[in-house]
PDB file of C-alpha atoms in Angstrom:
ATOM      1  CA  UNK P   1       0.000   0.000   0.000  1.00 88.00           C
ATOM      2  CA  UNK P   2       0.863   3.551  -0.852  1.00 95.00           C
ATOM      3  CA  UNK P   3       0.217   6.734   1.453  1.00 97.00           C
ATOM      4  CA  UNK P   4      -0.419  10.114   0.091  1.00 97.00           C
ATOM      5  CA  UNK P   5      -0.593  13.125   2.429  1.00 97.00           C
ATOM      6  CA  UNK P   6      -1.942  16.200   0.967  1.00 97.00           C
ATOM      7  CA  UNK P   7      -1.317  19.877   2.982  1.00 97.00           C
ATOM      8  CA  UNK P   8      -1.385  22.906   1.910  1.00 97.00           C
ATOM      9  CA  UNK P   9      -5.029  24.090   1.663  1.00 97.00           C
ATOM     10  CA  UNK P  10      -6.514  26.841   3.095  1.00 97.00           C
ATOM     11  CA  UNK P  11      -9.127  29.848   2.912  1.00 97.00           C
ATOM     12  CA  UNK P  12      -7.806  32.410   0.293  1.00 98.00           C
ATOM     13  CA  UNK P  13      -9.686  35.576  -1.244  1.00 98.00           C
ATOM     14  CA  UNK P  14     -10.068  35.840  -5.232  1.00 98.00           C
ATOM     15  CA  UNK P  15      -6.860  36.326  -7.089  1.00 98.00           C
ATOM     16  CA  UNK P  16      -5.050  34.973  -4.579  1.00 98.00           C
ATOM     17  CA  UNK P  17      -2.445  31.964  -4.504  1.00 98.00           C
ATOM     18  CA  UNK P  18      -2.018  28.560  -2.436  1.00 98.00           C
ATOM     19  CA  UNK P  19       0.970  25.970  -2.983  1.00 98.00           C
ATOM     20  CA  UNK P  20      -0.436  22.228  -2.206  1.00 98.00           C
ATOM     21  CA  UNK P  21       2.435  19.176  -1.369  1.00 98.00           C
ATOM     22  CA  UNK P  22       1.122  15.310  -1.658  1.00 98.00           C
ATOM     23  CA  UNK P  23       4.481  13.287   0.294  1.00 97.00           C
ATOM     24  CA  UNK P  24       3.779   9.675  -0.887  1.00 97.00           C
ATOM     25  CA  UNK P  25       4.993   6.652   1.403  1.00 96.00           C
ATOM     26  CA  UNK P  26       6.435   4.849  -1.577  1.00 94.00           C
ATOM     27  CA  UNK P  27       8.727   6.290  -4.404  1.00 94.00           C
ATOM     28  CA  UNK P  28       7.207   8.772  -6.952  1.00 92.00           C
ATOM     29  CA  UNK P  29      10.333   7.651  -9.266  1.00 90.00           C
ATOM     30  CA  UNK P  30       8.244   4.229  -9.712  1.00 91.00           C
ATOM     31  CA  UNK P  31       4.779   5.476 -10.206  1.00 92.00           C
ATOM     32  CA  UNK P  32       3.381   5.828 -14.028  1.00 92.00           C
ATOM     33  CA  UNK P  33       1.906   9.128 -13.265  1.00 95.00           C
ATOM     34  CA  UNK P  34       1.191  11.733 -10.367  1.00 97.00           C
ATOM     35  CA  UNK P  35      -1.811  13.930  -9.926  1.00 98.00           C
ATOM     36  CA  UNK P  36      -3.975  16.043  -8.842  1.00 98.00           C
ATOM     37  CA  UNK P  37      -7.697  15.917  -8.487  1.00 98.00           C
ATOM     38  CA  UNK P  38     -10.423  18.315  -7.392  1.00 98.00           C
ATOM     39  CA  UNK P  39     -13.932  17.314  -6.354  1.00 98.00           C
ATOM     40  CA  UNK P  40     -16.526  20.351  -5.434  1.00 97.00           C
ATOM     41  CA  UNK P  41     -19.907  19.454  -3.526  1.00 90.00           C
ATOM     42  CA  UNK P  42     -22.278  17.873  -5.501  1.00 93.00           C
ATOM     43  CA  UNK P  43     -20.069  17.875  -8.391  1.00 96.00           C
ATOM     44  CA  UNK P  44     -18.348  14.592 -10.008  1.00 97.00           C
ATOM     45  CA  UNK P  45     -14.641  14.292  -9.011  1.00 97.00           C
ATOM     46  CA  UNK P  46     -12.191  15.713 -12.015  1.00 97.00           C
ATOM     47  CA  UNK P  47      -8.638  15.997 -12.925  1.00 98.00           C
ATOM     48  CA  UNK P  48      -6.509  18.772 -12.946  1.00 98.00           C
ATOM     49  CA  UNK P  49      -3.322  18.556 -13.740  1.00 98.00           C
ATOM     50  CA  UNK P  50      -0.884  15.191 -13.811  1.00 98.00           C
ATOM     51  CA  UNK P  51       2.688  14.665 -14.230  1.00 97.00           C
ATOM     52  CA  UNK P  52       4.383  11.346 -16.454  1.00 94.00           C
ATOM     53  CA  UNK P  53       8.084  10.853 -15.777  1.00 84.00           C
ATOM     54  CA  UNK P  54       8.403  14.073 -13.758  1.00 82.00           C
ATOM     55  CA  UNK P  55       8.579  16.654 -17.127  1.00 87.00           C
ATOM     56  CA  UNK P  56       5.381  15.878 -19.082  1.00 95.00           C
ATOM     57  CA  UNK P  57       2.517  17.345 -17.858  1.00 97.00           C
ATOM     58  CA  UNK P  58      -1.051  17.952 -18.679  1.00 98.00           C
ATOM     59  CA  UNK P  59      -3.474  20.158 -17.375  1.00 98.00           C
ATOM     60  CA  UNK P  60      -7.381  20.850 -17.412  1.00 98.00           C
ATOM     61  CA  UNK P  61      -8.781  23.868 -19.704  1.00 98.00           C
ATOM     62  CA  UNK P  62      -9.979  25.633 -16.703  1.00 97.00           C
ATOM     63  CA  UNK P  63      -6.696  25.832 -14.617  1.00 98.00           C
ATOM     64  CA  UNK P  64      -4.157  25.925 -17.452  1.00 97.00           C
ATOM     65  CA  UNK P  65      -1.811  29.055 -17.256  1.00 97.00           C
ATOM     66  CA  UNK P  66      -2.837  29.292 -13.457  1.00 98.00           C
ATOM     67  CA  UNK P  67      -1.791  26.309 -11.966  1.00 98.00           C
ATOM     68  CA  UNK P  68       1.738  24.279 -12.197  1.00 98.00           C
ATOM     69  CA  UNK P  69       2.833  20.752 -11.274  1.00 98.00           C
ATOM     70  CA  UNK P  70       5.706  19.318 -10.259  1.00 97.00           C
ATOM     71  CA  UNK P  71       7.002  16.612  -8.382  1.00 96.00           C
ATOM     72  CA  UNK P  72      10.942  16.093  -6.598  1.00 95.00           C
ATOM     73  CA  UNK P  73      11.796  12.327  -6.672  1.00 93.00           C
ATOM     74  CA  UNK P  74      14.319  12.836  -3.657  1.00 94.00           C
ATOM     75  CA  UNK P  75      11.727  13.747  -1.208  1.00 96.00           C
ATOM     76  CA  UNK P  76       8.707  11.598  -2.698  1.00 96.00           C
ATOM     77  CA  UNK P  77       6.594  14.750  -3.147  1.00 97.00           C
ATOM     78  CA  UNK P  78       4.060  16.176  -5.784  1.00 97.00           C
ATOM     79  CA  UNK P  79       3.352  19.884  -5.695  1.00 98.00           C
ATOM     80  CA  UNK P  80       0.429  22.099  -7.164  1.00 98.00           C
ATOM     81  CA  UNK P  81       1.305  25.727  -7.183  1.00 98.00           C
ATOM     82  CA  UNK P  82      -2.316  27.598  -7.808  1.00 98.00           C
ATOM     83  CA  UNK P  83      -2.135  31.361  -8.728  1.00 98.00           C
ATOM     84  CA  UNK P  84      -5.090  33.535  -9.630  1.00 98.00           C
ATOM     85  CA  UNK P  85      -7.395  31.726  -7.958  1.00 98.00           C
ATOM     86  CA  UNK P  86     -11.373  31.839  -8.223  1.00 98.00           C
ATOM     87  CA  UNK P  87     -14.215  31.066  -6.457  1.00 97.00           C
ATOM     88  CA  UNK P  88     -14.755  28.427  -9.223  1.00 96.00           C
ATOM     89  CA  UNK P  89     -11.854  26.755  -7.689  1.00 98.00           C
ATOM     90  CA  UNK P  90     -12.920  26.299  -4.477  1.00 98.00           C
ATOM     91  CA  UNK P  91     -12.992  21.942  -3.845  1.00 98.00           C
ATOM     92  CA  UNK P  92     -11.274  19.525  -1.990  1.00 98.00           C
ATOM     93  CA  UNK P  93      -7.830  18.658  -3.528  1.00 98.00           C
ATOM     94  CA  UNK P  94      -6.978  15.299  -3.844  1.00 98.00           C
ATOM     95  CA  UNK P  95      -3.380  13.650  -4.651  1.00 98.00           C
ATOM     96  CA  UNK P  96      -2.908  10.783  -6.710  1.00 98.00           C
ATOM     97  CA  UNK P  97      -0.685   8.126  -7.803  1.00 97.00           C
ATOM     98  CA  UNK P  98      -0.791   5.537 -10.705  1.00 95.00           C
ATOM     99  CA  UNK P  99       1.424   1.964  -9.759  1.00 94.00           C
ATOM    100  CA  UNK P 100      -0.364   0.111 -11.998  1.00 92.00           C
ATOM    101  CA  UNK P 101       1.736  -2.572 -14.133  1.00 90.00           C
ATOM    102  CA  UNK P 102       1.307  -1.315 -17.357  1.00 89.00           C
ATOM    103  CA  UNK P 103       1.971  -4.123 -20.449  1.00 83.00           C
ATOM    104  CA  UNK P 104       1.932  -3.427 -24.195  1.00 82.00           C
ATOM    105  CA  UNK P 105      -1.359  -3.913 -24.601  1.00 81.00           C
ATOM    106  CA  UNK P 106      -2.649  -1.372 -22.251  1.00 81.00           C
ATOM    107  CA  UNK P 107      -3.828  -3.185 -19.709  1.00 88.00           C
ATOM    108  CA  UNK P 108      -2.496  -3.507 -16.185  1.00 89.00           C
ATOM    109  CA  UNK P 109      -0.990  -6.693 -14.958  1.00 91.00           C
ATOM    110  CA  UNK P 110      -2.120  -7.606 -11.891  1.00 91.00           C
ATOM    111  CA  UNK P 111      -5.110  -5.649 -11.929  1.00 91.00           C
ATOM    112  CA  UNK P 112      -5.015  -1.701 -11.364  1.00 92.00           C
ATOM    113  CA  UNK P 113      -2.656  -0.252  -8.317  1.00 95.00           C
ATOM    114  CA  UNK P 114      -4.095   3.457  -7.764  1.00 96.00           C
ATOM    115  CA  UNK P 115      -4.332   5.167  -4.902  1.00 97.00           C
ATOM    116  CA  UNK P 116      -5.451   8.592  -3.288  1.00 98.00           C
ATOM    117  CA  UNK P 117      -4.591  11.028  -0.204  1.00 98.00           C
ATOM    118  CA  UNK P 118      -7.703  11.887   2.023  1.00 97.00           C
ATOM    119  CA  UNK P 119      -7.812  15.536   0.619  1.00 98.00           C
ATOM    120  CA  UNK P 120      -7.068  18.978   1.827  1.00 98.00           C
ATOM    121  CA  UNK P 121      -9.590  21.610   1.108  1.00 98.00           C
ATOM    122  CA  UNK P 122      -9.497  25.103  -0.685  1.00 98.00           C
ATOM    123  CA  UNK P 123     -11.992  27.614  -0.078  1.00 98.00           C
ATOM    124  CA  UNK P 124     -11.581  30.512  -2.446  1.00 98.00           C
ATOM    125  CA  UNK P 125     -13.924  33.570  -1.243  1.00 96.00           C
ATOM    126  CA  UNK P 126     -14.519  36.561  -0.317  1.00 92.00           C
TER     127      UNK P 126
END
């Protein structure tokens, strides 16, 4: 098993900026891909930004430009730097972290391996 603890989050006012860390248990080095996840209430959980091999990244629509990931492989940590924030923004983050055993066809071997922090919320008002 693989722990994530989020921190970070925090009550900010419009146009203002929060950095979240996810330290994982296990080494970020071996996982396929890190993320980040957001889920607002009564909305469906989504993704916002994810980083493969600790360069590539890919980000939502909504939070690209604002929002940066990146991850250090020496202290096991994934970071989400959010600038210009919005109330829109306001959701629990969540961190997560693909292990899965990926073959050439796709599939993972063994069955999936993913896993997820317990979330640290953002409240962006006024």
């Amino acid at each position: 098993q693989v722990q994530l603890a989020e921190s970070g989050g925090g009550f900010v006012q419009p146009g203002g900026s929060l950095r979240l860390s996810c330290a994982a248990s296990a080494s970020i080095f071996s996982a396929n891909t890190m993320a980040w996840y957001r889920q607002a209430p009564g909305k469906e959980r989504e993704l916002v930004a994810e980083i493969t091999g600790g360069t590539s990244t890919h980000y939502s629509d909504s939070v690209k430009g604002r929002f940066t990931i990146s991850s250090d492989n020496i202290k096991n940590a994934v970071y989400l730097q959010m600038n210009n924030l919005k109330p829109d923004d306001t959701a629990v983050y969540y961190c997560n972290a693909d292990y899965s055993n990926y073959g050439y066809g796709g599939r993972p071997i063994g069955g999936p391996r993913i896993y997820w922090g317990k979330g640290t919320l953002v409240t962006v008002s006024l």
